[in-house]
Short mmCIF file of C-alpha atoms and ligand atoms in Angstrom, two decimals:
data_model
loop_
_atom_site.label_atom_id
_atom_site.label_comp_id
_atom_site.label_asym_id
_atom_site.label_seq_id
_atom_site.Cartn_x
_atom_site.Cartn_y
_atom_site.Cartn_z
CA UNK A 1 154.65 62.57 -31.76
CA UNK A 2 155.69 65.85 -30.27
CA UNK A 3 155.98 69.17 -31.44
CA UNK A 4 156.85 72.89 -30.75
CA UNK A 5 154.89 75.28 -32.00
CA UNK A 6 155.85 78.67 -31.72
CA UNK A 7 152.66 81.36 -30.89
CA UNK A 8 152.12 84.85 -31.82
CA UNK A 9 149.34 86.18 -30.32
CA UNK A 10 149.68 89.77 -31.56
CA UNK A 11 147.22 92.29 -31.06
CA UNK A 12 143.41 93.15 -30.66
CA UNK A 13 141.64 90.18 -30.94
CA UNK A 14 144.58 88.22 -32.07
CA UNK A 15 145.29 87.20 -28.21
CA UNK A 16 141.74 86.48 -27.74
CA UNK A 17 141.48 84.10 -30.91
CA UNK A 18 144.80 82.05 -30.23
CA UNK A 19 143.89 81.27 -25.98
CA UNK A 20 140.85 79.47 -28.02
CA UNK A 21 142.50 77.77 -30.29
CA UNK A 22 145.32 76.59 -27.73
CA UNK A 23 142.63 75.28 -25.57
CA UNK A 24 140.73 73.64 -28.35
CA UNK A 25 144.15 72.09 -29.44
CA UNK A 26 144.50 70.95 -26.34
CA UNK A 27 141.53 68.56 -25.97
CA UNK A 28 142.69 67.38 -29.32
CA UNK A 29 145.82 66.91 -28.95
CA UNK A 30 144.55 64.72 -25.58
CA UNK A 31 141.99 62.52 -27.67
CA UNK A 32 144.83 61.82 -30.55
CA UNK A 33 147.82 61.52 -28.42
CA UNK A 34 150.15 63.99 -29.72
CA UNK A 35 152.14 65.90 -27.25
CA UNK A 36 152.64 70.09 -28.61
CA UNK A 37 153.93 72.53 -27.26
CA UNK A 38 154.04 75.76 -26.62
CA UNK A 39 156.35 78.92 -27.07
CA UNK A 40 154.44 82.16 -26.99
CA UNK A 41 156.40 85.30 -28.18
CA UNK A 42 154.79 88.67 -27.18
CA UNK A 43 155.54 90.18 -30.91
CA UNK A 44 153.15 93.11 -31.66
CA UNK A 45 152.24 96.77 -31.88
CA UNK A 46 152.63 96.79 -28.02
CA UNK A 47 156.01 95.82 -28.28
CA UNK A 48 156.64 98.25 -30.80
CA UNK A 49 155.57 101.17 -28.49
CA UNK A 50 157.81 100.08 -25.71
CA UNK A 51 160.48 98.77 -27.88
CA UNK A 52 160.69 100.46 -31.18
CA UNK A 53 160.47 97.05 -32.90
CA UNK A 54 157.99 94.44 -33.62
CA UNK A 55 160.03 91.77 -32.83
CA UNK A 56 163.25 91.32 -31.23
CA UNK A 57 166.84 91.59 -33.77
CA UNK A 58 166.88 87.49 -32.81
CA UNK A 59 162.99 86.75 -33.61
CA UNK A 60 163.51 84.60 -36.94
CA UNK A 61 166.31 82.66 -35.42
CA UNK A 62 164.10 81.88 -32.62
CA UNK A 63 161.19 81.04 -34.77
CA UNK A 64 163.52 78.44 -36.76
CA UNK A 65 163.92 76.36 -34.20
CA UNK A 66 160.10 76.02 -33.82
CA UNK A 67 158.20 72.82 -35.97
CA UNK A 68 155.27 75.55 -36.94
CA UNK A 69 154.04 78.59 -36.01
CA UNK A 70 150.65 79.85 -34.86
CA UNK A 71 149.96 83.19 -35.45
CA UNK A 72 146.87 85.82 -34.47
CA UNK A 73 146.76 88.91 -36.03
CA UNK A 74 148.86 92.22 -35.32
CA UNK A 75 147.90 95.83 -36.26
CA UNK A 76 146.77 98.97 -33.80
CA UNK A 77 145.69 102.40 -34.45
CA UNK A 78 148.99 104.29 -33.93
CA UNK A 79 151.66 101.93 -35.58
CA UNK A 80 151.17 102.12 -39.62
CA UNK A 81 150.03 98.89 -40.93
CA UNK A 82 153.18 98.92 -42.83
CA UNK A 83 155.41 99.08 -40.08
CA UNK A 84 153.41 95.93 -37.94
CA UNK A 85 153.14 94.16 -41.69
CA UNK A 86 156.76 94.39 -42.83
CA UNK A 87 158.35 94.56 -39.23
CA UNK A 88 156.74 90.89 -38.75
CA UNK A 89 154.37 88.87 -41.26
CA UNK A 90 156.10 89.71 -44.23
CA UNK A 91 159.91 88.92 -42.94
CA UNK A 92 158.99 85.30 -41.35
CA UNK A 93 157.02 84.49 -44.26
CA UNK A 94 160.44 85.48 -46.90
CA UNK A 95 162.79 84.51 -44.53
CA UNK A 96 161.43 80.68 -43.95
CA UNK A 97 160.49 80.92 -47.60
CA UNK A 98 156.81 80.52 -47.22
CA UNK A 99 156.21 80.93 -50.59
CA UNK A 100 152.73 79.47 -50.93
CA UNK A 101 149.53 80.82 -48.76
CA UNK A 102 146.73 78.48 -48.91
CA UNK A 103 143.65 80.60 -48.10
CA UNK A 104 140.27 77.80 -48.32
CA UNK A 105 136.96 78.67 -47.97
CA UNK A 106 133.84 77.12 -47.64
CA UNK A 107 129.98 78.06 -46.90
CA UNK A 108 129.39 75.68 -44.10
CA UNK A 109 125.90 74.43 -43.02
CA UNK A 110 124.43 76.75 -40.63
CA UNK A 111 126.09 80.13 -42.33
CA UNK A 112 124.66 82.58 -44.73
CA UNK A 113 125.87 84.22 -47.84
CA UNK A 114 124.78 88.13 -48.21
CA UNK A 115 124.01 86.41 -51.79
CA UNK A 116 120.89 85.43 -51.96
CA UNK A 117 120.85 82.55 -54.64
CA UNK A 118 123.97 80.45 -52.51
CA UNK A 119 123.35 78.11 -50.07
CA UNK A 120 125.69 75.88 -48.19
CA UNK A 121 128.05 73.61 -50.45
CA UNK A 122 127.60 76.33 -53.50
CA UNK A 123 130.78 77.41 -52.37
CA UNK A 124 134.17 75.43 -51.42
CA UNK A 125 136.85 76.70 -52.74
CA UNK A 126 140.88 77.09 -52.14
CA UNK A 127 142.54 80.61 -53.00
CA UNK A 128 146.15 79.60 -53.65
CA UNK A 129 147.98 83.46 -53.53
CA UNK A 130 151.82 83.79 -54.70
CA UNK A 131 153.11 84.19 -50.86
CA UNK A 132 157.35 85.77 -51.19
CA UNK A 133 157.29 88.03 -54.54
CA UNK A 134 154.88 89.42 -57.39
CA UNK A 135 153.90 92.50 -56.57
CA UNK A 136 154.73 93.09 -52.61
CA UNK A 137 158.76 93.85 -53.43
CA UNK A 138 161.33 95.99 -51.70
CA UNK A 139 161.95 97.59 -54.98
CA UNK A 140 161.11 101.23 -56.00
CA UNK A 141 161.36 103.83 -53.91
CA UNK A 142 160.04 108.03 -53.13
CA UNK A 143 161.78 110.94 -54.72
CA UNK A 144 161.41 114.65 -55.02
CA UNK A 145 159.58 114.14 -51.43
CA UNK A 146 157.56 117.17 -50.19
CA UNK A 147 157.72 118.88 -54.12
CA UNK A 148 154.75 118.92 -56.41
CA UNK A 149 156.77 116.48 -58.58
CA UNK A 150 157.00 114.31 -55.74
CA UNK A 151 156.90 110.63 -57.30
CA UNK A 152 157.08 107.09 -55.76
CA UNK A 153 157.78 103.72 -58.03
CA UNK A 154 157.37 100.22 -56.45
CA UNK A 155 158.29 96.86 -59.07
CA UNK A 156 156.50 93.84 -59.57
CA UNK A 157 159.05 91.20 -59.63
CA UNK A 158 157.89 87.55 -61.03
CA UNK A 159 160.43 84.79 -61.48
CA UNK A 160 160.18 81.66 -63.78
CA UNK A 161 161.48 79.83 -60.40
CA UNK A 162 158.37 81.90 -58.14
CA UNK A 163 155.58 80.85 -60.67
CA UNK A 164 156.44 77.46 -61.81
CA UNK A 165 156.50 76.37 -58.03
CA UNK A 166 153.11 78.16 -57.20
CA UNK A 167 151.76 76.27 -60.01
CA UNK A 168 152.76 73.13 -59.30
CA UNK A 169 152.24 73.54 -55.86
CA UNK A 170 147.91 74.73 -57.02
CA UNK A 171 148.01 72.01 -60.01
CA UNK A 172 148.58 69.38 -57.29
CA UNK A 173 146.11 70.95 -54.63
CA UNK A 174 143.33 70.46 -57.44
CA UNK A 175 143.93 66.99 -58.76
CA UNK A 176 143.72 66.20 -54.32
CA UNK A 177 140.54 68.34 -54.51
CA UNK A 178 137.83 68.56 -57.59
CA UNK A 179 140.61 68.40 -60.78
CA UNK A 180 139.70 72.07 -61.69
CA UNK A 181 142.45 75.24 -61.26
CA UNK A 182 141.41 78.83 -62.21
CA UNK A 183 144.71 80.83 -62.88
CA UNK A 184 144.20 84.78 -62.00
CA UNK A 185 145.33 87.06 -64.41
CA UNK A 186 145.95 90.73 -66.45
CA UNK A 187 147.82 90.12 -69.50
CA UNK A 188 145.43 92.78 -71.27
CA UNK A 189 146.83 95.62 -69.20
CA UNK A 190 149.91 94.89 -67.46
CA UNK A 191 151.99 93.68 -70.26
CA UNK A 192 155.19 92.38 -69.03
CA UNK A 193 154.59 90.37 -66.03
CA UNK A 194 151.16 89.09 -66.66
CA UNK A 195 151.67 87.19 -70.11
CA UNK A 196 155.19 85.80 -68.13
CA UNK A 197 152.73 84.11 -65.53
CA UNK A 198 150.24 83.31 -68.11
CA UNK A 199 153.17 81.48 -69.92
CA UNK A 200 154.62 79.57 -66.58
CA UNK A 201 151.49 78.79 -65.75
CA UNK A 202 150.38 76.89 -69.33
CA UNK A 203 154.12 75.53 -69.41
CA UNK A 204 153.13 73.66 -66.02
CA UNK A 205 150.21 73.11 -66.94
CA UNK A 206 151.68 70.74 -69.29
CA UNK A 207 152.85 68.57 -66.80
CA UNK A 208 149.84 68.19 -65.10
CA UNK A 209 147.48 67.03 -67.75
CA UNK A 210 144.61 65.19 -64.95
CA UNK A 211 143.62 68.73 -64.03
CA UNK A 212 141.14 70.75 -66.37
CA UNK A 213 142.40 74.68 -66.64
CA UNK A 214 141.24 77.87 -67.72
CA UNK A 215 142.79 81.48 -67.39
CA UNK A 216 140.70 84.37 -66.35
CA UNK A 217 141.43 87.88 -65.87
CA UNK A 218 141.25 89.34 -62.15
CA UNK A 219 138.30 92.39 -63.41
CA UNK A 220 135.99 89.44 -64.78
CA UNK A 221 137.05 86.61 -61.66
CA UNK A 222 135.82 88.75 -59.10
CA UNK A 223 132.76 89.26 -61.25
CA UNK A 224 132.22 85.33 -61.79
CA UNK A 225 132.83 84.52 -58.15
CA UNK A 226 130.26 86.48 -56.95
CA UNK A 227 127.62 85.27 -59.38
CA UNK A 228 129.04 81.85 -60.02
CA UNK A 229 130.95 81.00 -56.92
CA UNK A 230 129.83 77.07 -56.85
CA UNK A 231 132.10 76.65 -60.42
CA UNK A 232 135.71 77.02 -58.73
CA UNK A 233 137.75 74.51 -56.73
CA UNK A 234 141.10 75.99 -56.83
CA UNK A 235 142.36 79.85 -58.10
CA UNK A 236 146.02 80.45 -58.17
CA UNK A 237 146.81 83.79 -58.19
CA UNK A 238 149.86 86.57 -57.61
CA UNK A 239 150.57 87.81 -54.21
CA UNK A 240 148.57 91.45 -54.64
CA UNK A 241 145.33 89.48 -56.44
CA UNK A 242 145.40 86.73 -53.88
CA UNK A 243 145.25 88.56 -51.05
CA UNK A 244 142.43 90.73 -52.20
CA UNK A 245 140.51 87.49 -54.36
CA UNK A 246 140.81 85.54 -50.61
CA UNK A 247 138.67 88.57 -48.53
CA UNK A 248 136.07 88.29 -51.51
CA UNK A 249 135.95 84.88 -51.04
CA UNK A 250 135.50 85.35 -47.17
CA UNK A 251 132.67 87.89 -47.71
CA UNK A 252 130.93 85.68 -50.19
CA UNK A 253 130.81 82.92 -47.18
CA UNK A 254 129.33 85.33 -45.22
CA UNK A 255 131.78 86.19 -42.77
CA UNK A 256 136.03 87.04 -42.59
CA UNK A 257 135.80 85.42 -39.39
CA UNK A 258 136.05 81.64 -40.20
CA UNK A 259 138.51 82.46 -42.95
CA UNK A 260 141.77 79.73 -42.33
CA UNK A 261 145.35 80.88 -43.98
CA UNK A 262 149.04 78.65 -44.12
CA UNK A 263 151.86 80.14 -44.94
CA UNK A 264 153.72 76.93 -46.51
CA UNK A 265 157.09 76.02 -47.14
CA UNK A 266 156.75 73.02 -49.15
CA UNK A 267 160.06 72.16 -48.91
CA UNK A 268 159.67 71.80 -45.32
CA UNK A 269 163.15 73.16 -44.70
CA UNK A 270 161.95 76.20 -42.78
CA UNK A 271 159.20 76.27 -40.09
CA UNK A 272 155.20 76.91 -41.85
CA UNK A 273 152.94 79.33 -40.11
CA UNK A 274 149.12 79.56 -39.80
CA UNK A 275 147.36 82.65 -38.90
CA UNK A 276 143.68 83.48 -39.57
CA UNK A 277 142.68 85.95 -42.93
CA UNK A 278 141.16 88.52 -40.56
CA UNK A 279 143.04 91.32 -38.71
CA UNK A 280 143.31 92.70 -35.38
CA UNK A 281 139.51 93.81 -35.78
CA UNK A 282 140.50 97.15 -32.67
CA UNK A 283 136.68 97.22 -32.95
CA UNK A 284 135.58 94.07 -31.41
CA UNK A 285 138.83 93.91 -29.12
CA UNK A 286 138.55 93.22 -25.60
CA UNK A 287 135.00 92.27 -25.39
CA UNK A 288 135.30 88.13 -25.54
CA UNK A 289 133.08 88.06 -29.05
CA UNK A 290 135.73 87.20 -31.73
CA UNK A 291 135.33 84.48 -33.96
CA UNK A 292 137.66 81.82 -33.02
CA UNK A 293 136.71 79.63 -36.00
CA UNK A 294 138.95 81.14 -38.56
CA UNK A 295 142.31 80.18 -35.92
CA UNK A 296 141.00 77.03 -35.27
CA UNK A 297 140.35 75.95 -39.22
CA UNK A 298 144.43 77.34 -39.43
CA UNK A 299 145.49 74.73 -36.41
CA UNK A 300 143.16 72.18 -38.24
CA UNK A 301 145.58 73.47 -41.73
CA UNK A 302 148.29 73.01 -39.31
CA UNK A 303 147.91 69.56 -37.98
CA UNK A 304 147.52 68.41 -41.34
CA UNK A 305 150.67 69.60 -42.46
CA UNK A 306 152.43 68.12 -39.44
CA UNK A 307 150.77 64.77 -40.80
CA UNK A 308 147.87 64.75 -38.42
CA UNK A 309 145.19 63.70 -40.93
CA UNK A 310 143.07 62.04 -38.36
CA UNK A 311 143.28 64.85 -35.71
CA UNK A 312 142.61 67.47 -38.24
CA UNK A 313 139.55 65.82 -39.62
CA UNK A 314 138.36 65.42 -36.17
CA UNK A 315 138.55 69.19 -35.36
CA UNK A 316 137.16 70.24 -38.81
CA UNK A 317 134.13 67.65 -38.16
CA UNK A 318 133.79 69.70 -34.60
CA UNK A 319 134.23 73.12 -36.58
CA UNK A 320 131.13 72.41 -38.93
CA UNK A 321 129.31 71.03 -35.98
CA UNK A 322 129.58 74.29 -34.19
CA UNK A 323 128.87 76.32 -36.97
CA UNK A 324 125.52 74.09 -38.04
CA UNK A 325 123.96 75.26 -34.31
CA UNK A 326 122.81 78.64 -33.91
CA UNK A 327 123.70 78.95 -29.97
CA UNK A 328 126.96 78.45 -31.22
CA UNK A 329 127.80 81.06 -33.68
CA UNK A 330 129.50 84.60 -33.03
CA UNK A 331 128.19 87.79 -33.94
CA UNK A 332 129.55 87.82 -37.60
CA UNK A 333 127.55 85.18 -38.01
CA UNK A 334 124.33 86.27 -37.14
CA UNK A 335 124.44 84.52 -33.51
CA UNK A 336 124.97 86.04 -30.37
CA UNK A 337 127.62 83.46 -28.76
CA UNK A 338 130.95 84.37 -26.95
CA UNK A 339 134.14 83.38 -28.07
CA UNK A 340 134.05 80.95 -24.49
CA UNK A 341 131.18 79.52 -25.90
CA UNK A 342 132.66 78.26 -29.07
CA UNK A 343 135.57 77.31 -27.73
CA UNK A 344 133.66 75.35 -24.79
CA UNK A 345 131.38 73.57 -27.66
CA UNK A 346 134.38 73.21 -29.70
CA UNK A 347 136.36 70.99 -26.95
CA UNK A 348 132.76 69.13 -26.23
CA UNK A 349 132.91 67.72 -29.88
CA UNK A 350 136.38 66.68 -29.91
CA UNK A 351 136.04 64.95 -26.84
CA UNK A 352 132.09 63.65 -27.49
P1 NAI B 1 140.04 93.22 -39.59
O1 NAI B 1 140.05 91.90 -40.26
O2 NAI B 1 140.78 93.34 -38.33
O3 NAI B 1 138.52 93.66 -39.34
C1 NAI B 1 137.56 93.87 -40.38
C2 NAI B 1 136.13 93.69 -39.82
O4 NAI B 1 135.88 92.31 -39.58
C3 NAI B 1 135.93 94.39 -38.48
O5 NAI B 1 134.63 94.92 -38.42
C4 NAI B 1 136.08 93.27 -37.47
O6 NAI B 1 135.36 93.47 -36.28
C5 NAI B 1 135.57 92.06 -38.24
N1 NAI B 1 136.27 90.84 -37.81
C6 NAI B 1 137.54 90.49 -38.14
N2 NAI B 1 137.87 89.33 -37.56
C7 NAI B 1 136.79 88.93 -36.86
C8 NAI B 1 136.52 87.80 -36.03
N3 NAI B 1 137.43 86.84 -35.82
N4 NAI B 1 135.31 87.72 -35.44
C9 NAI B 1 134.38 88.66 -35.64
N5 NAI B 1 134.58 89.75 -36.42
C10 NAI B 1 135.78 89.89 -37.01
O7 NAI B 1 140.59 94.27 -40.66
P2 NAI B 1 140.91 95.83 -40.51
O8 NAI B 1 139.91 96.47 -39.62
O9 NAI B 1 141.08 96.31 -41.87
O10 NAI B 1 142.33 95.90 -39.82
C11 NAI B 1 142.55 96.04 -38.43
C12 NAI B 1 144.03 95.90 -38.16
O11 NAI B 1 144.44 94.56 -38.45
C13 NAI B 1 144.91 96.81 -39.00
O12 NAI B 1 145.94 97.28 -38.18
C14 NAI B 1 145.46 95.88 -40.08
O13 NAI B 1 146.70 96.27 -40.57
C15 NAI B 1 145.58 94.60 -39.32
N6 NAI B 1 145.55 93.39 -40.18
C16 NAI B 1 146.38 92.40 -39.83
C17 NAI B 1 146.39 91.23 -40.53
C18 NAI B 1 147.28 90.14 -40.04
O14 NAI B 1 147.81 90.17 -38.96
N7 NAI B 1 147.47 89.08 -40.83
C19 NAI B 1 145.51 91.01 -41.68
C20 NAI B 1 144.61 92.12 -41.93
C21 NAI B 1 144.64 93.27 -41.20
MG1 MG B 2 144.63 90.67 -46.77
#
């Protein structure tokens, strides 16, 4: 079956991560007999310098036309990170109405935890984070700028119609996975929005009685998961606490690096898009040692959700293969290999 898949390489390392992940497609994609292909769009901080705009005033109509999207990572010193953030990410994923961002982790054979009592399988676990609305809105706004009673407001915003579907959406994930769903809270001290989402959530709930639930709030979570990480399968959570509960999650795996995201629309209306968890990492840039494995376990996300179960199984079996051998493994993960060498003992297992 053929697809397009649009690419966004970005910036730093995000270029770097995505020629891997295209070439490790590749070989798959040869093995399983599915035809993709490519659109690459040059969208990123270096297009904003020459430009004045992350992507061009015709990006998301381009983008539509596309059966997924592949994404790096874009960010540079000298363009806020709210400029490359809401001139990009956050438009396609509101605009295709990507309203669910699947974040799993797992501590794979061959990795270590900086904690010292978890050892690979004590942690597999799917973040599922709020992706359109919560508390990243458009709403607020600066006043009195530049006088001591300068002030800035910013709203959460939840909807019954934004919860209920992020539920259902996690509910479902954990009856597929190990029937157990954490739901991130802070009715204590935010006391409007929180007990809303704690009341969605039990309402829908309701409807899915095969899955065992419990509530927690996001202070003690990030406690448990660091001493208890092996109890959770699946943690839904609001846009703000998912993104921050899914880079704890990374670090308790041992490394941001492997960390997979998708961007879903589960209607499938609107093109999905998978990008890594990490960013541009400016630090590493440039010097061929980036950790493709986080890219490649979002094109594995990907080719599921373009019904590729085989194919993505395939290139997940190759992923934990390359992670179990030391001569294999990047920096981050205590190795010394390249990014070329990954990739080239990446393509060896999907074609072995
Ligand atoms: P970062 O994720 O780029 O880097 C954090 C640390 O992790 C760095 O030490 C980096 O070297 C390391 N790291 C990240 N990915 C790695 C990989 N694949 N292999 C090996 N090491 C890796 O986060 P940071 O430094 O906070 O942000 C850098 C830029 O990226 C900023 O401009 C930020 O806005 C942007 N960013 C973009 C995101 C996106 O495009 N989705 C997400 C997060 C940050
Ligand atoms: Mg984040």
């Amino acid at each position: 079956m053929a697809h397009e898949i649009g690419v966004i390489p970005g910036d730093g390392i995000g270029p770097e991560v995505i020629d891997a992940t295209r070439t490790v497609l590749d070989a798959v994609a040869d093995v399983h007999d599915l035809e993709l292909s490519w659109v690459e769009h040059d969208w990123s901080c270096r297009r904003y310098a020459q430009a004045g705009t992350m992507m061009p005033e015709d990006g998301l109509d381009a983008l539509a036309r596309h059966d997924a999207i592949l994404l790096g990572a874009v960010g540079w010193p000298g363009v806020p990170d709210h400029v490359s953030l809401w001139g990009l990410l956050i438009p396609i994923r509101r605009h295709f109405r990507q309203y669910v961002n699947e974040r799993p982790i797992a501590l794979f054979e061959g990795m270590t935890s900086p904690l010292r009592a978890v050892e690979p399988g004590g942690l597999d676990l799917v973040v599922v984070r709020e992706n359109v609305e919560g508390e990243y809105s458009e709403i607020g706004g600066r006043m009195n700028r530049g006088f001591p009673d300068e002030m800035a407001v910013q709203e959460a915003v939840f909807t019954r119609a934004g919860v209920s579907r992020i539920a259902d959406h996690a509910f479902d994930l954990a009856r597929r996975r190990r029937g157990y769903l954490t739901s991130a809270t802070k009715s204590n001290g935010i006391v409007h929005t929180m007990p809303f989402w704690d009341e969605v959530v039990r309402e829908r709930a309701a409807a899915h009685p095969d899955v065992r639930w419990d509530s927690e709030l996001i202070d003690a979570l990030a406690a448990k998961i660091v001493l208890e990480p092996g109890r959770f399968d699946v943690i839904v959570a609001s846009n703000l606490f998912g993104d921050i509960l899914s880079d704890l999650t990374a670090a308790v795996a041992g490394s941001i690096g492997i960390a997979p995201s998708a961007n879903l629309d589960p209607t499938r209306e609107h093109p999905s898009m998978f990008e890594p968890v990490h960013g541009s990492a400016p630090d590493i840039a440039g010097k061929g040692i980036a950790n493709p494995i986080g890219t490649v376990w979002s094109a594995v996300l990907m080719l599921d959700h373009l019904g590729h179960g085989e194919a993505a199984a395939h290139l997940m079996d190759a992923v934990r293969r390359s992670l179990r051998e030391p001569a294999t493994r990047t920096r981050d993960l205590g190795g010394s290999a390249s990014t070329a060498e990954v990739v080239e003992a990446l393509v060896a297992a999907v074609r072995a």
